[in-house]
Structures are given as structure tokens and as C-alpha cells.
Coordinates of C-alpha atoms in Angstrom, one line a residue:
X1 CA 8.0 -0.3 9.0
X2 CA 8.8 3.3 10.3
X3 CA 5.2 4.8 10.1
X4 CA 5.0 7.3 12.9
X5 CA 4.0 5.7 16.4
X6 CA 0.8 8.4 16.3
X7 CA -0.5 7.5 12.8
X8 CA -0.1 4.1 13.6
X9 CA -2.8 4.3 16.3
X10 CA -4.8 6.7 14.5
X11 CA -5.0 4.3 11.7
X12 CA -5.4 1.3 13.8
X13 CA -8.4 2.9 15.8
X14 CA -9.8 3.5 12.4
X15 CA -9.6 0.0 11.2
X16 CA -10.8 -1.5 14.7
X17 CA -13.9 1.4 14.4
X18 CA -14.9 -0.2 10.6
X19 CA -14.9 -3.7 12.3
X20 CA -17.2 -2.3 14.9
X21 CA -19.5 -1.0 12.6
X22 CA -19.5 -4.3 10.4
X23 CA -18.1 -2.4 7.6
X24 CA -17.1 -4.8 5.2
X25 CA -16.0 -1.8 2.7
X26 CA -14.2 1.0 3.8
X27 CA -11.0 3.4 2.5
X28 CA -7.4 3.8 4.3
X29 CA -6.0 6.0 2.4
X30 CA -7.8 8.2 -0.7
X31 CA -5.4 8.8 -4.0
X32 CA -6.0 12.2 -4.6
X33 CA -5.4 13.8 -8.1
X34 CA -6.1 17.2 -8.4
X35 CA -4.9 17.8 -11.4
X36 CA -2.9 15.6 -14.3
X37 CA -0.5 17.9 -15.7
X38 CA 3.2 17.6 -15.2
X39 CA 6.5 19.3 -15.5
X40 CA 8.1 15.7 -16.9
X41 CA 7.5 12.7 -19.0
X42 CA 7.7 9.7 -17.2
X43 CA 8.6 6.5 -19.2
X44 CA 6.0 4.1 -16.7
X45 CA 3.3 6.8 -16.2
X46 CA -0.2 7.7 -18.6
X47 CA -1.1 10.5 -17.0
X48 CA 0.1 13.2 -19.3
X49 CA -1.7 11.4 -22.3
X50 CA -4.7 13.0 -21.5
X51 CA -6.0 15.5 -24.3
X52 CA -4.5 19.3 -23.6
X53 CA -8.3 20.4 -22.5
X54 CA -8.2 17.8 -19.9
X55 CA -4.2 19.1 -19.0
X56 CA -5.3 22.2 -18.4
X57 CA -8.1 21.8 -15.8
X58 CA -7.4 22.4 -11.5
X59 CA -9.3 20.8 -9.5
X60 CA -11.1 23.7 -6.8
X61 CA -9.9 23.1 -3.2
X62 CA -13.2 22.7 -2.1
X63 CA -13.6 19.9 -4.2
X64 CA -10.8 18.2 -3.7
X65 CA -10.9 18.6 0.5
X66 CA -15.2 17.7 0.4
X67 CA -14.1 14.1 -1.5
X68 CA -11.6 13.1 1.0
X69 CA -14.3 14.2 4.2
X70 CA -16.3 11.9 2.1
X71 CA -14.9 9.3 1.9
X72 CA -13.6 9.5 5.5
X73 CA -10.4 7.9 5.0
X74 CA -7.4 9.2 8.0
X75 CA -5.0 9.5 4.6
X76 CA -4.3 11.3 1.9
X77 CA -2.2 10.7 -1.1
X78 CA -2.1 13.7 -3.1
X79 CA -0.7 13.1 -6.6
X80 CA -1.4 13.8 -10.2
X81 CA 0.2 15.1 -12.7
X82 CA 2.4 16.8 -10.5
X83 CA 1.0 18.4 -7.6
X84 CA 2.9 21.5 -7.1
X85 CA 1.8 22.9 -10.5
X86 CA -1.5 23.5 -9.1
X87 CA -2.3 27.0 -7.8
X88 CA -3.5 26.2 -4.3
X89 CA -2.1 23.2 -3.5
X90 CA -0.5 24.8 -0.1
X91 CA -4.1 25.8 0.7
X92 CA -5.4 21.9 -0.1
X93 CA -3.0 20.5 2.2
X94 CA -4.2 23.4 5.2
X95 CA -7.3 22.4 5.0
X96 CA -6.7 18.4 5.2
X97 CA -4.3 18.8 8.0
X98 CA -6.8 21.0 9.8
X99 CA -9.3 18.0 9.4
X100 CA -6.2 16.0 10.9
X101 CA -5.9 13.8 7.8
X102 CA -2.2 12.6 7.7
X103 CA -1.0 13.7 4.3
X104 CA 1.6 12.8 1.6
X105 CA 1.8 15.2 -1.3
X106 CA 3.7 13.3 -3.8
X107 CA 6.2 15.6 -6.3
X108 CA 9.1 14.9 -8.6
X109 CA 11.1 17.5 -6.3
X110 CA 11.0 19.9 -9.5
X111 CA 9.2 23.0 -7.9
X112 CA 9.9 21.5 -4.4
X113 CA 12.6 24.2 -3.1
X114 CA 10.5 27.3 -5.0
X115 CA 7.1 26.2 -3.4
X116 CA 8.9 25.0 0.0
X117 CA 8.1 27.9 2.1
X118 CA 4.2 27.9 1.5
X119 CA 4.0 25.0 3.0
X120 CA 4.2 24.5 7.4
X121 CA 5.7 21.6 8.8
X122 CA 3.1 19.2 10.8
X123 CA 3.1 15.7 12.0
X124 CA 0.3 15.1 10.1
X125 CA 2.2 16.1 6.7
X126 CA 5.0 14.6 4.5
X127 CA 6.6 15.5 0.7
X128 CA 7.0 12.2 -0.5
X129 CA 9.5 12.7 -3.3
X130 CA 9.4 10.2 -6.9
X131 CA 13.1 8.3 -6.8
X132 CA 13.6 5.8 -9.1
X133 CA 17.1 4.9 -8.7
X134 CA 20.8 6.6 -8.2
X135 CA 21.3 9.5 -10.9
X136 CA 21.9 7.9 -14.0
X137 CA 18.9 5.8 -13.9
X138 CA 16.7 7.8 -12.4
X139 CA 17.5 10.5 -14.7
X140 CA 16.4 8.3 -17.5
X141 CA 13.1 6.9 -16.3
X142 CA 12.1 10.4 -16.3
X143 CA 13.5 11.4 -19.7
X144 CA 15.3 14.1 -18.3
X145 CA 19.2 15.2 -16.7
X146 CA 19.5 17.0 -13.6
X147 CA 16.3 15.6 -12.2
X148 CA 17.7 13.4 -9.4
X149 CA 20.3 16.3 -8.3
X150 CA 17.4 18.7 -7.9
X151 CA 15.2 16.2 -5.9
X152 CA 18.4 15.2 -3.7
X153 CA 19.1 19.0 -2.9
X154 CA 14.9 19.5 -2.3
X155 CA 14.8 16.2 0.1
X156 CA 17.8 18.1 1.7
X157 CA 16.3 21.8 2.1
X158 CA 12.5 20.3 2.9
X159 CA 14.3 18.4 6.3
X160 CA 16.8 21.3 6.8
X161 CA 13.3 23.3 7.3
X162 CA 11.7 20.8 9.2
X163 CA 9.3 18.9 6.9
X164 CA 8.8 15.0 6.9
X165 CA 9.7 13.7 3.9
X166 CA 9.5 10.5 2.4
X167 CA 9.9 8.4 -0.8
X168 CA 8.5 6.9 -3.4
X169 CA 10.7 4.4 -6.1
X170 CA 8.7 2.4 -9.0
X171 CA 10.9 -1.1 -10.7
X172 CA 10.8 -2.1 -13.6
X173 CA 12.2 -5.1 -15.7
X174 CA 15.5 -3.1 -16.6
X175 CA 16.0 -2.9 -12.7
X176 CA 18.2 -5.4 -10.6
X177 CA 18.5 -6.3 -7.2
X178 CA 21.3 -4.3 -6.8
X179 CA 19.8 -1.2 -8.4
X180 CA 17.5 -1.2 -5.7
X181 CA 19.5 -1.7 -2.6
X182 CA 21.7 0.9 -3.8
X183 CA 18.8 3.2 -3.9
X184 CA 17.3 2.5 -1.0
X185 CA 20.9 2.5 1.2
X186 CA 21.5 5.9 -0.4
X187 CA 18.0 7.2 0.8
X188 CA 17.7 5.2 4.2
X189 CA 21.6 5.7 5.4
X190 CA 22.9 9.3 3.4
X191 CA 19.6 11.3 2.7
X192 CA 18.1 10.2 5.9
X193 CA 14.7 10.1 4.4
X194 CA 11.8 9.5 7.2
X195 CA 10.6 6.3 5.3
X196 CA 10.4 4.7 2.0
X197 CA 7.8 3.0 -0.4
X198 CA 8.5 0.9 -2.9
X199 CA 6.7 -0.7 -6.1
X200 CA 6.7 -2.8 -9.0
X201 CA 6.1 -0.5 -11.8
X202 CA 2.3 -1.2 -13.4
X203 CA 1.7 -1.9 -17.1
X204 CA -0.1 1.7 -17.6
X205 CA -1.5 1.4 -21.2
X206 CA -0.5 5.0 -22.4
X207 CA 2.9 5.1 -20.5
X208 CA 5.7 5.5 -23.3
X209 CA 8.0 2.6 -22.1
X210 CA 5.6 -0.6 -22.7
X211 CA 9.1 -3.0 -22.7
X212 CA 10.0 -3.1 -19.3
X213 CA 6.7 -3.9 -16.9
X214 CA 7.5 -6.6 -14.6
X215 CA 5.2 -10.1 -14.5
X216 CA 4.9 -11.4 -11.3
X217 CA 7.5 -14.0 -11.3
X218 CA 9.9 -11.2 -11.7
X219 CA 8.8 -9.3 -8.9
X220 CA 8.8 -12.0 -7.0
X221 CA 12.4 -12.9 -7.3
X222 CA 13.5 -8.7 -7.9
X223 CA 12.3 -8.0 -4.4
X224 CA 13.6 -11.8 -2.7
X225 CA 16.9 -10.5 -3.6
X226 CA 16.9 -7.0 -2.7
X227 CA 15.5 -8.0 0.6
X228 CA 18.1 -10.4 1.0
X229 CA 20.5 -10.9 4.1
X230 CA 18.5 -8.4 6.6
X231 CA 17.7 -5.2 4.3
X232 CA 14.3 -5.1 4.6
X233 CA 14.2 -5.0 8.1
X234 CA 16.8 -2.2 8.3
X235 CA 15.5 0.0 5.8
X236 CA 12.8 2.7 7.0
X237 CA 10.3 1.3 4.3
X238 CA 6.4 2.7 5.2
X239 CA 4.7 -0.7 4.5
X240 CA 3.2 -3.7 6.7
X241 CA 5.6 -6.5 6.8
X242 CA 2.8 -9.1 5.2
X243 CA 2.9 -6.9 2.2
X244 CA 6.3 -7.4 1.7
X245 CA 6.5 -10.9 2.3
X246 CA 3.8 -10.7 -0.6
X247 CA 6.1 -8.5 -2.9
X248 CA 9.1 -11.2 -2.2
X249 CA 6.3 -14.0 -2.9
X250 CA 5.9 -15.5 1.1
X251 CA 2.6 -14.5 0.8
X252 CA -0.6 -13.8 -1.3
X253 CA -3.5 -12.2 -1.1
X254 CA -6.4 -10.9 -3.5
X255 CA -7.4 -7.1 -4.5
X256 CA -8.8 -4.9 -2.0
X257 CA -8.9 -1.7 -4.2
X258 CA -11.5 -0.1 -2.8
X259 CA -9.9 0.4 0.4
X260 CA -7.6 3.4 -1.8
X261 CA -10.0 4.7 -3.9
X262 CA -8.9 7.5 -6.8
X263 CA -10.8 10.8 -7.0
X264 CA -9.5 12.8 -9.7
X265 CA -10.6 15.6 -12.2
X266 CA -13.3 13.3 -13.5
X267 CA -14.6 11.8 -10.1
X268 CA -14.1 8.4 -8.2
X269 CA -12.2 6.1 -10.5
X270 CA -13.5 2.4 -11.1
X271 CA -11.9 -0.1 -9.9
X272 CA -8.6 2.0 -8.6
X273 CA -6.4 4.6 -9.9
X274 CA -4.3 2.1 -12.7
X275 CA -7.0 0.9 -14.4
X276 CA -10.2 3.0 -15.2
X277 CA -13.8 1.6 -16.0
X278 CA -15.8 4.9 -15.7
X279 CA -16.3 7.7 -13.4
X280 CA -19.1 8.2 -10.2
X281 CA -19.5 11.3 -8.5
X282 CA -19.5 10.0 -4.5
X283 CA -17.7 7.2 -3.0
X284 CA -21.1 6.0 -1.9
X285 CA -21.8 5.1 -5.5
X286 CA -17.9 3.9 -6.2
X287 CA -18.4 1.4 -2.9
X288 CA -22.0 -0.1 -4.2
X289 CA -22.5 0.3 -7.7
X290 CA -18.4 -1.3 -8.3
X291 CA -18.9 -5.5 -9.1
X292 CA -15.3 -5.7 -7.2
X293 CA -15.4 -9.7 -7.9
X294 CA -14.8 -8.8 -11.5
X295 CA -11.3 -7.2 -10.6
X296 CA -7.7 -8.4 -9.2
X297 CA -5.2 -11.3 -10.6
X298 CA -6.9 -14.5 -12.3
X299 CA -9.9 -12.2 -12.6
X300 CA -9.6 -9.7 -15.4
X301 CA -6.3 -9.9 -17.7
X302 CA -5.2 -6.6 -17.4
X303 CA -5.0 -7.5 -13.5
X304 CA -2.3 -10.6 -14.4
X305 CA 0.8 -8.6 -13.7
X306 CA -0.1 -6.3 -10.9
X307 CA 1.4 -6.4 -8.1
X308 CA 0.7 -2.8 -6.5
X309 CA 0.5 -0.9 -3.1
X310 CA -3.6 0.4 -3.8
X311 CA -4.6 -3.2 -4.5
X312 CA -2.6 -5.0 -2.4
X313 CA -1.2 -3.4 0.7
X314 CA -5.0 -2.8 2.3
X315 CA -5.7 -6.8 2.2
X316 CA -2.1 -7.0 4.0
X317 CA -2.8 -4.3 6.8
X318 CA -6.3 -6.4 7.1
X319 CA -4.5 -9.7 7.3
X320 CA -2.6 -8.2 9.9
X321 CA -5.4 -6.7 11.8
X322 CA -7.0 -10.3 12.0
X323 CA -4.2 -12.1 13.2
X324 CA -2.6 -11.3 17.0
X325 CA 0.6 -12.9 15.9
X326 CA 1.0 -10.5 12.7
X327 CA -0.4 -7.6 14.4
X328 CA 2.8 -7.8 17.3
X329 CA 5.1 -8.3 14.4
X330 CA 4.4 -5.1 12.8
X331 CA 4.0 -3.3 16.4
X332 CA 7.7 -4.4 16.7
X333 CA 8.7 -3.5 13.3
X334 CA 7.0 0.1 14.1
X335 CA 8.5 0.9 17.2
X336 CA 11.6 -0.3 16.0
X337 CA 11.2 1.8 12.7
X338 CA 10.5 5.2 15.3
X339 CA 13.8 4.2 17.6
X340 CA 15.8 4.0 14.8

């Protein structure tokens, strides 16, 4: 895991604070969507299917800050849409850094090089950039040509100016083991990327692609192979090490959700930011009003198949925070991650 040393123990001191104060509920990291428009047409993604009113609307930067002090997460995951299409998005991600809020704008790398210099580089920000595989096939899960040569030269020119970037590559069925440690080599060894997250694409119920959604099985044995013969541990990936053990099937563990809560254009999503059973207007209300029993794998169907970071990474990093011999693990795996 190559988290940076100083996040680690921000977030650590975060999580030991919540035990403190009993807390039995609490976010990591808030999903931010300030807007849901976007510059391409994802084949895994529903976003864009909202109605062109809905398209149009920006969410005002007081808004969007005042739910993340809320919430009082130490992250923020700022995505959409596409994020860089909003007006003020520099001004968003001033103000959360000021608040020291460690801060990932996510982007298809379309705008990235145009919108580059209204942004400052700072520990407690990082572009993390949508890859979904080498050219050809990334090209095509975004229905478009060119798209992966403009995000390579955009990861390129954000750490030529000093900015940490990151990434962020979604599987799906169509995708083989070998697919994804190509990817990953190429962004770990030739890009130089800070660090990496990974994912097994979600069965989105709008997305234009309903073929090739991975069951759980095929995660399972998708990610065992990748990981195979020492990958995992030499790739700069920004996850705990139980969560993947639980991608690669070593370990299970049920939904936390509410530990990265959505807040969009229409408030705090219920249950999470794939699946949406109705809007509240504070996380207060998102926290207690939410039956979270109802939600996760062998609960609700549409749950069967997931497999994702917002429901599934928190119950890792809290498995690992309960346990002294997982907790050294990932301290090695993090200062490892930060010497190499």
C-alpha cells in the first residue's frame, strides 16, 4: 500500500479518535459529486442518464465544502460526472485543502492539461486519473479514440508540475488477468503514477454495457491471478492489504457503506453512491434514519455481485485497526510503499 506516511497517521488518529468516542458509525472518506455531467460515455457508468435538467445543474462551492465539514470525514473523493467541467472546481478543492482534507479529484484526463495550472500542488491533493486498461481497451470502455493518449500525456504534465497523481482502473468480465497486470506495470513501472486503485466494475442499472459485470466468483479468480507470483505487493496500489485478500477471495467481510457516504446534486445518497434509495439533506439523517441491515451481499439482490471499494474497503481498514497483527502488516506494506 503506498498511501503517504502523513495521511496514514492522520487517518489512523481519526479512526483510533471514533473508537474513543464509541462511535460505532462514522465516514473515512466522503464521495463527492458535484455535478453529473460529462465530456464521455462510459460503457460501466449511469451517471450521464440523468434527464438534461438534472445534467445541467453545479453544485455551489459552499455547498459542496459545508457537506464534507459535515460529515467530518479526513477524505475527499471528488467525482461526478466529470469534475473538471464544473466552473469552480479549482476553488472547491482550495477550500478542502485549507480545511486539511486530503483530496482526490477524480477526471478522465480530458480537460486535465487545459485546467492544470488553476490548480496548486499540496500533500493534501491528488488527480486521480480513470484508466481502464492499455490504449486499445481503454479507448473502448469509454467509447471513444485518443482518450488514453490524452490521459497518459496529462498524468505526464500534472507530475512534470509537481502534482500527485494517482489512478483509478474498473474490470469487467471482458477483462483478463493479463489485461490487468499490463495496466498496472505500465502505470506502476513507465508512468510512475504515486499509487493505484483498482475495482471490479458494478452492475450500474443505466450504464450502457449490461454484458460484462463481473459475479463474484469471477472477481475472485480475475484478481488471484493478476496478483499472482508477487504483483500485488510490488505494485503502488492505495488499498489495505485485507481488502485485497478480499478482492482475491482470502477474506470476506460484510458492507460498511456508510463509512463513504455519497453527497451529490440531490443530497446524501442511501445506502452508497451505486445504488440509490432516496435522498436526506445531512449525514446526521443518512447515519440514523438508513436501516443498513437491509443492505450488502445475501441481503438485498442487487447487492449479490458487488464487490466494491465504498462498501468494502472501510470493513477491511476496520479489520485491520482491530487486529495488532494486521495493523503491522499494513504499517510495513506503507513504509515500504513510501521507500519505494
Amino acid at each position: 500500500m503506498a498511501m503517504p506516511l502523513r495521511q496514514t497517521i492522520k487517518v489512523a488518529t481519526y479512526l483510533f479518535e471514533q473508537k474513543l468516542r464509541k462511535r460505532e458509525k462514522f465516514p473515512l472518506i466522503v464521495e463527492l459529486e458535484p455535478l453529473f455531467a460529462c465530456n464521455l460515455a462510459c460503457e460501466g457508468c449511469g451517471k450521464i442518464q440523468h434527464p438534461a435538467g438534472v445534467l445541467k445543474q453545479r453544485m455551489p462551492v459552499a455547498q459542496a465544502v459545508g457537506a464534507v465539514l459535515e460529515s467530518g470525514a479526513p477524505m475527499v473523493s471528488i467525482a461526478g460526472g466529470e469534475p473538471l467541467m464544473h466552473p469552480h472546481m479549482d476553488e472547491i478543492v482550495r477550500q478542502l485543502v485549507a480545511k486539511k482534507k486530503y483530496v482526490f479529484l477524480c477526471t478522465n484526463a480530458m480537460l486535465l492539461r487545459k485546467k492544470l495550472e488553476k490548480f496548486t500542488p499540496s500533500p493534501y491533493f491528488a488527480f486521480a486519473v480513470h484508466i481502464d486498461g492499455m490504449r486499445e481497451r481503454h479507448d473502448e470502455s469509454v467509447a471513444k479514440e485518443g482518450v488514453f493518449d490524452e490521459a497518459v500525456a496529462a498524468i505526464k504534465e500534472a507530475k512534470k508540475r509537481g502534482f500527485r497523481v494517482t489512478t483509478n482502473s474498473t474490470f469487467f468480465s471482458n477483462d483478463t488477468p493479463q489485461n490487468i497486470i499490463e495496466v498496472l506495470n505500465y502505470l506502476n513501472d513507465e508512468l510512475e503514477v504515486d499509487e493505484m486503485m483498482l475495482s471490479p466494475a458494478y452492475a450500474y442499472e443505466k450504464a450502457p454495457d449490461q454484458e460484462h459485470f463481473l459475479g463474484v466468483e469471477q472477481t475472485r479468480e480475475l484478481f488471484k491471478k493478476a496478483f499472482a507470483g508477487g504483483n500485488r505487493r510490488r505494485w503502488r496500489l492505495n488499498h489495505s492489504p485485507l481488502f485485497l485478500d478480499f478482492l482475491e477471495g482470502k477474506a470476506d467481510f460484510p458492507c460498511t457503506a456508510w463509512a463513504i457516504p455519497n453527497y451529490s446534486l440531490f443530497g446524501w445518497q442511501r445506502p452508497c453512491y451505486l445504488m440509490s434509495d432516496g435522498y436526506v439533506p445531512t449525514y446526521k439523517e443518512l447515519i440514523e434514519e438508513t436501516d443498513w441491515s437491509k443492505y450488502g451481499r445475501g441481503k438485498d439482490p442487487r447487492c449479490a455481485n458487488c464487490m466494491a471499494h465504498c462498501g468494502y474497503e472501510p470493513t477491511a481498514v476496520l479489520a485491520t485497526m482491530g487486529s495488532l497483527k494486521e495493523s503491522i502488516r499494513a504499517a510495513r506494506e506503507t513504509v515500504s510503499g513510501n521507500r519505494g
